[in-house]
PDB file of C-alpha atoms in Angstrom:
ATOM      1  CA  MET A   1      17.214 -10.193  10.359  1.00 45.00           C
ATOM      2  CA  ARG A   2      13.604  -9.022   9.804  1.00 41.00           C
ATOM      3  CA  ASP A   3      14.269  -6.307   7.475  1.00 44.00           C
ATOM      4  CA  LYS A   4      16.415  -8.895   5.413  1.00 44.00           C
ATOM      5  CA  ASN A   5      13.306 -11.651   5.520  1.00 40.00           C
ATOM      6  CA  ALA A   6      10.966  -8.923   4.366  1.00 39.00           C
ATOM      7  CA  ARG A   7      12.825  -8.339   1.642  1.00 42.00           C
ATOM      8  CA  GLU A   8      13.407 -12.066   0.527  1.00 39.00           C
ATOM      9  CA  ASN A   9       9.556 -12.327   0.593  1.00 37.00           C
ATOM     10  CA  SER A  10       8.896  -9.511  -1.130  1.00 39.00           C
ATOM     11  CA  HIS A  11      11.802 -10.807  -4.004  1.00 38.00           C
ATOM     12  CA  ILE A  12       9.575 -13.945  -3.525  1.00 33.00           C
ATOM     13  CA  LEU A  13       6.135 -12.338  -4.661  1.00 36.00           C
ATOM     14  CA  GLU A  14       7.714  -9.605  -6.939  1.00 43.00           C
ATOM     15  CA  MET A  15       8.962 -13.056  -9.043  1.00 42.00           C
ATOM     16  CA  ALA A  16       5.672 -15.252  -8.430  1.00 42.00           C
ATOM     17  CA  SER A  17       3.806 -12.438  -9.808  1.00 67.00           C
ATOM     18  CA  ALA A  18       6.096 -11.695 -12.542  1.00 71.00           C
ATOM     19  CA  GLU A  19       5.307 -15.221 -13.149  1.00 78.00           C
ATOM     20  CA  GLN A  20       2.177 -15.528 -12.995  1.00 78.00           C
ATOM     21  CA  LEU A  21       1.391 -12.284 -15.219  1.00 81.00           C
ATOM     22  CA  GLY A  22       4.006 -13.539 -17.967  1.00 86.00           C
ATOM     23  CA  GLN A  23       1.772 -16.596 -18.033  1.00 86.00           C
ATOM     24  CA  ARG A  24      -1.499 -14.658 -18.576  1.00 86.00           C
ATOM     25  CA  ILE A  25      -0.099 -12.618 -21.273  1.00 90.00           C
ATOM     26  CA  ARG A  26       0.667 -16.038 -22.991  1.00 90.00           C
ATOM     27  CA  GLN A  27      -2.854 -17.225 -22.329  1.00 88.00           C
ATOM     28  CA  LEU A  28      -4.441 -14.094 -23.431  1.00 90.00           C
ATOM     29  CA  ARG A  29      -2.137 -13.587 -26.490  1.00 92.00           C
ATOM     30  CA  SER A  30      -2.752 -17.623 -27.732  1.00 90.00           C
ATOM     31  CA  ARG A  31      -6.301 -16.799 -27.315  1.00 89.00           C
ATOM     32  CA  HIS A  32      -6.051 -13.991 -29.521  1.00 91.00           C
ATOM     33  CA  GLY A  33      -3.838 -16.496 -32.107  1.00 92.00           C
ATOM     34  CA  TRP A  34      -1.112 -13.752 -31.893  1.00 94.00           C
ATOM     35  CA  THR A  35       2.390 -14.780 -32.047  1.00 92.00           C
ATOM     36  CA  LEU A  36       4.869 -12.921 -30.010  1.00 91.00           C
ATOM     37  CA  GLU A  37       5.770 -10.677 -33.212  1.00 93.00           C
ATOM     38  CA  GLU A  38       1.916  -9.700 -33.717  1.00 94.00           C
ATOM     39  CA  LEU A  39       1.769  -8.570 -30.206  1.00 94.00           C
ATOM     40  CA  ALA A  40       5.062  -6.801 -30.503  1.00 93.00           C
ATOM     41  CA  GLN A  41       3.535  -4.381 -33.445  1.00 94.00           C
ATOM     42  CA  ARG A  42       0.322  -4.091 -31.642  1.00 93.00           C
ATOM     43  CA  SER A  43       1.449  -2.885 -28.530  1.00 92.00           C
ATOM     44  CA  GLU A  44       4.829  -1.339 -29.720  1.00 91.00           C
ATOM     45  CA  VAL A  45       6.632  -3.188 -27.360  1.00 92.00           C
ATOM     46  CA  SER A  46       9.658  -5.608 -28.290  1.00 93.00           C
ATOM     47  CA  ARG A  47       9.344  -9.256 -29.294  1.00 92.00           C
ATOM     48  CA  ALA A  48      12.496  -9.548 -26.726  1.00 92.00           C
ATOM     49  CA  MET A  49      10.819  -7.969 -23.895  1.00 91.00           C
ATOM     50  CA  LEU A  50       7.863  -9.597 -24.434  1.00 93.00           C
ATOM     51  CA  SER A  51       8.955 -12.976 -24.376  1.00 92.00           C
ATOM     52  CA  LYS A  52      11.157 -12.215 -21.300  1.00 90.00           C
ATOM     53  CA  ILE A  53       7.806 -11.455 -19.420  1.00 89.00           C
ATOM     54  CA  GLU A  54       6.077 -14.162 -20.637  1.00 90.00           C
ATOM     55  CA  ARG A  55       8.580 -16.832 -18.946  1.00 89.00           C
ATOM     56  CA  GLY A  56       8.237 -14.474 -15.933  1.00 85.00           C
ATOM     57  CA  GLU A  57      11.962 -13.345 -16.191  1.00 83.00           C
ATOM     58  CA  ASN A  58      10.997  -9.618 -16.340  1.00 79.00           C
ATOM     59  CA  ASN A  59       8.559  -7.536 -14.295  1.00 76.00           C
ATOM     60  CA  PRO A  60       7.245  -5.043 -17.172  1.00 79.00           C
ATOM     61  CA  THR A  61       7.025  -1.505 -16.001  1.00 76.00           C
ATOM     62  CA  LEU A  62       3.669   0.464 -15.982  1.00 72.00           C
ATOM     63  CA  VAL A  63       3.995   2.257 -19.030  1.00 78.00           C
ATOM     64  CA  VAL A  64       4.956  -1.324 -21.041  1.00 84.00           C
ATOM     65  CA  ALA A  65       2.146  -3.021 -19.219  1.00 83.00           C
ATOM     66  CA  VAL A  66      -0.373  -0.367 -20.198  1.00 82.00           C
ATOM     67  CA  LYS A  67       0.553  -1.260 -23.734  1.00 88.00           C
ATOM     68  CA  ILE A  68       0.564  -4.624 -23.500  1.00 91.00           C
ATOM     69  CA  ALA A  69      -3.182  -4.363 -22.028  1.00 87.00           C
ATOM     70  CA  LEU A  70      -4.205  -1.952 -24.933  1.00 87.00           C
ATOM     71  CA  ALA A  71      -2.943  -4.084 -27.301  1.00 92.00           C
ATOM     72  CA  LEU A  72      -5.092  -6.854 -26.065  1.00 91.00           C
ATOM     73  CA  GLY A  73      -8.286  -4.956 -25.336  1.00 86.00           C
ATOM     74  CA  LEU A  74      -8.105  -4.840 -21.891  1.00 83.00           C
ATOM     75  CA  THR A  75      -7.499  -2.541 -18.547  1.00 76.00           C
ATOM     76  CA  THR A  76      -4.801  -2.920 -16.653  1.00 75.00           C
ATOM     77  CA  SER A  77      -6.817  -4.910 -13.872  1.00 70.00           C
ATOM     78  CA  GLN A  78      -8.362  -7.048 -16.259  1.00 74.00           C
ATOM     79  CA  LEU A  79      -4.474  -8.102 -17.679  1.00 78.00           C
ATOM     80  CA  ILE A  80      -3.165  -8.771 -14.200  1.00 70.00           C
ATOM     81  CA  GLY A  81      -5.922 -10.883 -13.375  1.00 62.00           C
ATOM     82  CA  ILE A  82      -9.963 -11.302 -13.444  1.00 51.00           C
ATOM     83  CA  GLU A  83     -12.174 -12.259 -10.820  1.00 49.00           C
ATOM     84  CA  GLU A  84     -15.116 -14.147 -11.601  1.00 47.00           C
ATOM     85  CA  ARG A  85     -18.440 -11.963 -11.136  1.00 51.00           C
ATOM     86  CA  ARG A  86     -19.693 -12.231  -7.391  1.00 54.00           C
ATOM     87  CA  GLU A  87     -22.312 -10.612  -5.240  1.00 62.00           C
ATOM     88  CA  ALA A  88     -19.439  -9.932  -2.681  1.00 67.00           C
ATOM     89  CA  VAL A  89     -15.685  -9.412  -3.200  1.00 65.00           C
ATOM     90  CA  LYS A  90     -13.151  -9.471  -0.352  1.00 66.00           C
ATOM     91  CA  VAL A  91      -9.812  -8.597  -1.222  1.00 67.00           C
ATOM     92  CA  PRO A  92      -8.127  -8.738   2.237  1.00 70.00           C
ATOM     93  CA  LYS A  93      -4.628  -6.621   2.539  1.00 71.00           C
ATOM     94  CA  ASP A  94      -1.756  -9.392   2.039  1.00 69.00           C
ATOM     95  CA  ARG A  95      -3.860  -9.995  -0.972  1.00 66.00           C
ATOM     96  CA  ARG A  96      -4.196  -7.051  -2.915  1.00 66.00           C
ATOM     97  CA  LEU A  97      -2.778  -6.890  -6.188  1.00 67.00           C
ATOM     98  CA  SER A  98       0.078  -4.654  -6.200  1.00 72.00           C
ATOM     99  CA  PHE A  99       2.265  -3.549  -9.595  1.00 70.00           C
ATOM    100  CA  ARG A 100       5.415  -2.263  -8.572  1.00 76.00           C
ATOM    101  CA  ASP A 101       7.653  -0.429 -11.361  1.00 79.00           C
ATOM    102  CA  PRO A 102      11.274  -1.327 -10.175  1.00 79.00           C
ATOM    103  CA  GLN A 103      12.823   1.447 -11.937  1.00 81.00           C
ATOM    104  CA  THR A 104      10.809   4.472 -10.547  1.00 85.00           C
ATOM    105  CA  GLY A 105       8.815   3.143  -7.685  1.00 85.00           C
ATOM    106  CA  PHE A 106       5.630   3.788  -8.697  1.00 84.00           C
ATOM    107  CA  GLU A 107       3.168   1.735  -7.558  1.00 83.00           C
ATOM    108  CA  ARG A 108      -0.690   0.444  -8.835  1.00 77.00           C
ATOM    109  CA  GLN A 109      -2.683  -1.206  -5.976  1.00 76.00           C
ATOM    110  CA  VAL A 110      -5.076  -2.723  -8.104  1.00 73.00           C
ATOM    111  CA  PHE A 111      -8.861  -3.806  -6.837  1.00 72.00           C
ATOM    112  CA  PRO A 112      -9.848  -7.428  -9.436  1.00 62.00           C
ATOM    113  CA  ALA A 113     -11.304  -6.076 -12.789  1.00 56.00           C
ATOM    114  CA  LEU A 114     -14.665  -8.001 -12.749  1.00 54.00           C
ATOM    115  CA  GLU A 115     -15.023  -9.902 -15.809  1.00 50.00           C
ATOM    116  CA  GLY A 116     -17.476  -7.594 -18.619  1.00 52.00           C
ATOM    117  CA  ARG A 117     -17.173  -4.531 -16.700  1.00 60.00           C
ATOM    118  CA  ALA A 118     -15.660  -1.303 -18.200  1.00 68.00           C
ATOM    119  CA  LEU A 119     -14.646   0.130 -14.731  1.00 77.00           C
ATOM    120  CA  GLU A 120     -10.964  -0.050 -13.099  1.00 81.00           C
ATOM    121  CA  PHE A 121     -10.463   1.142  -9.356  1.00 86.00           C
ATOM    122  CA  VAL A 122      -6.757   1.904  -8.155  1.00 88.00           C
ATOM    123  CA  ARG A 123      -4.628   3.365  -5.629  1.00 91.00           C
ATOM    124  CA  HIS A 124      -1.314   4.816  -7.101  1.00 94.00           C
ATOM    125  CA  VAL A 125       1.706   5.437  -4.946  1.00 95.00           C
ATOM    126  CA  ILE A 126       4.300   7.450  -6.203  1.00 96.00           C
ATOM    127  CA  PRO A 127       7.595   7.416  -4.059  1.00 96.00           C
ATOM    128  CA  GLN A 128       9.449  11.302  -3.067  1.00 95.00           C
ATOM    129  CA  GLY A 129      10.929  12.996  -6.274  1.00 95.00           C
ATOM    130  CA  SER A 130       9.360   9.828  -8.683  1.00 96.00           C
ATOM    131  CA  SER A 131       6.897   9.913 -11.648  1.00 95.00           C
ATOM    132  CA  SER A 132       4.648   7.709 -13.255  1.00 92.00           C
ATOM    133  CA  GLY A 133       6.207   7.944 -16.758  1.00 91.00           C
ATOM    134  CA  GLU A 134       4.155   9.169 -19.723  1.00 92.00           C
ATOM    135  CA  LEU A 135       1.198   6.860 -19.945  1.00 91.00           C
ATOM    136  CA  PRO A 136      -0.257   6.488 -23.569  1.00 89.00           C
ATOM    137  CA  ALA A 137      -3.510   7.673 -24.516  1.00 92.00           C
ATOM    138  CA  LEU A 138      -6.561   5.500 -23.900  1.00 89.00           C
ATOM    139  CA  ALA A 139      -9.437   4.819 -25.981  1.00 86.00           C
ATOM    140  CA  PRO A 140     -11.694   7.656 -27.049  1.00 89.00           C
ATOM    141  CA  ARG A 141     -14.644   8.833 -24.437  1.00 88.00           C
ATOM    142  CA  THR A 142     -12.186   6.905 -21.318  1.00 91.00           C
ATOM    143  CA  GLU A 143     -12.995   9.048 -18.293  1.00 93.00           C
ATOM    144  CA  LYS A 144     -10.650   8.846 -15.101  1.00 94.00           C
ATOM    145  CA  TYR A 145     -11.868  10.638 -11.812  1.00 95.00           C
ATOM    146  CA  LEU A 146      -8.734  10.690  -9.326  1.00 96.00           C
ATOM    147  CA  LEU A 147      -8.817  11.331  -5.688  1.00 96.00           C
ATOM    148  CA  MET A 148      -5.288  12.746  -3.901  1.00 97.00           C
ATOM    149  CA  GLU A 149      -5.105  10.758  -0.455  1.00 97.00           C
ATOM    150  CA  GLN A 150      -1.582  12.623   0.191  1.00 97.00           C
ATOM    151  CA  GLY A 151       1.095  14.653  -1.223  1.00 97.00           C
ATOM    152  CA  THR A 152       1.430  17.039  -3.422  1.00 97.00           C
ATOM    153  CA  MET A 153       1.450  16.067  -7.511  1.00 97.00           C
ATOM    154  CA  ARG A 154       1.739  17.992 -11.226  1.00 98.00           C
ATOM    155  CA  ALA A 155      -0.611  16.093 -13.607  1.00 97.00           C
ATOM    156  CA  ARG A 156       0.112  16.467 -17.114  1.00 97.00           C
ATOM    157  CA  ILE A 157      -2.718  15.583 -19.494  1.00 97.00           C
ATOM    158  CA  GLY A 158      -1.867  15.928 -22.696  1.00 96.00           C
ATOM    159  CA  THR A 159      -0.452  19.308 -22.914  1.00 95.00           C
ATOM    160  CA  GLN A 160      -2.021  20.984 -20.046  1.00 96.00           C
ATOM    161  CA  GLU A 161      -0.461  20.679 -16.302  1.00 97.00           C
ATOM    162  CA  TYR A 162      -2.705  21.190 -12.787  1.00 98.00           C
ATOM    163  CA  MET A 163      -1.204  20.758  -9.631  1.00 97.00           C
ATOM    164  CA  LEU A 164      -3.067  18.539  -6.879  1.00 97.00           C
ATOM    165  CA  GLU A 165      -2.896  18.223  -3.455  1.00 96.00           C
ATOM    166  CA  GLY A 166      -4.117  15.576  -0.550  1.00 95.00           C
ATOM    167  CA  GLY A 167      -8.255  15.889  -0.767  1.00 95.00           C
ATOM    168  CA  ASP A 168      -8.359  17.506  -4.268  1.00 96.00           C
ATOM    169  CA  MET A 169     -10.888  15.843  -6.767  1.00 96.00           C
ATOM    170  CA  PHE A 170      -9.901  15.954 -10.371  1.00 97.00           C
ATOM    171  CA  TYR A 171     -11.439  14.472 -13.605  1.00 96.00           C
ATOM    172  CA  PHE A 172     -10.136  14.117 -16.712  1.00 96.00           C
ATOM    173  CA  VAL A 173     -10.724  12.571 -20.235  1.00 95.00           C
ATOM    174  CA  ALA A 174      -8.222  10.146 -20.480  1.00 94.00           C
ATOM    175  CA  ASP A 175      -7.584   9.706 -24.302  1.00 94.00           C
ATOM    176  CA  VAL A 176      -4.638  11.652 -24.407  1.00 96.00           C
ATOM    177  CA  PRO A 177      -0.734  10.795 -22.902  1.00 95.00           C
ATOM    178  CA  GLN A 178      -0.318  11.108 -19.152  1.00 96.00           C
ATOM    179  CA  GLN A 179       2.165  11.683 -16.903  1.00 96.00           C
ATOM    180  CA  PHE A 180       2.134  12.323 -12.973  1.00 97.00           C
ATOM    181  CA  ASP A 181       4.824  13.770 -10.720  1.00 97.00           C
ATOM    182  CA  ASN A 182       5.531  13.647  -7.179  1.00 98.00           C
ATOM    183  CA  ILE A 183       6.762  17.081  -6.379  1.00 97.00           C
ATOM    184  CA  GLY A 184       6.178  17.105  -3.073  1.00 95.00           C
ATOM    185  CA  GLU A 185       8.405  16.482   0.372  1.00 95.00           C
ATOM    186  CA  GLU A 186       6.649  13.111   1.175  1.00 96.00           C
ATOM    187  CA  VAL A 187       4.989  10.002  -0.953  1.00 96.00           C
ATOM    188  CA  CYS A 188       2.056  10.822  -3.116  1.00 97.00           C
ATOM    189  CA  SER A 189      -0.947   8.703  -3.366  1.00 96.00           C
ATOM    190  CA  TYR A 190      -4.132   9.139  -5.094  1.00 97.00           C
ATOM    191  CA  PHE A 191      -7.060   6.353  -6.315  1.00 95.00           C
ATOM    192  CA  VAL A 192      -8.535   6.447  -9.554  1.00 94.00           C
ATOM    193  CA  ILE A 193     -11.492   5.319 -10.850  1.00 92.00           C
ATOM    194  CA  LYS A 194     -11.320   4.697 -14.842  1.00 89.00           C
ATOM    195  CA  ILE A 195     -14.848   4.421 -16.975  1.00 88.00           C
ATOM    196  CA  GLN A 196     -14.312   3.003 -20.503  1.00 78.00           C
ATOM    197  CA  GLY A 197     -17.106   4.845 -22.447  1.00 68.00           C
TER     198      GLY A 197
END
């Protein structure tokens, strides 16, 4: 019974976050004065998909969310939700922003972006045998600093491949496509700090 309730609560939270994200994307698009067609062209995401996302009927995959954020000139954290600038910000564990790709199980736990900051701090979780999928190249001079928490991962940065294990640190310039594959026998998790140059 407890598992059933947990699944129902998770589904309710997922629907609520999909609705909130959809509203936010619609507001940001309106702020730019763009139609759905214009955002579709800029993001390379179909108009039909964008319409479903804006109505909260569909939670986008991570790759789609990144494309929408890039088109709007934002980081993914800023797309998901911007916090007011304060001297201190506490985010309780149960209120962490979490973005999960339903197809792959790839999850991003995002620290809320502070408006005007070009820094993003995220914890990624990849289930065993799964992958982030190919993430698009980011703006020139965008840097990523990665710290492996646990597991074994293959990182594909452009045409190069790197093997990473728990405790490893990794730096790269993210202006090329990237993909992260869990090739170990357990869940893989890692922290990423992204800085836009």
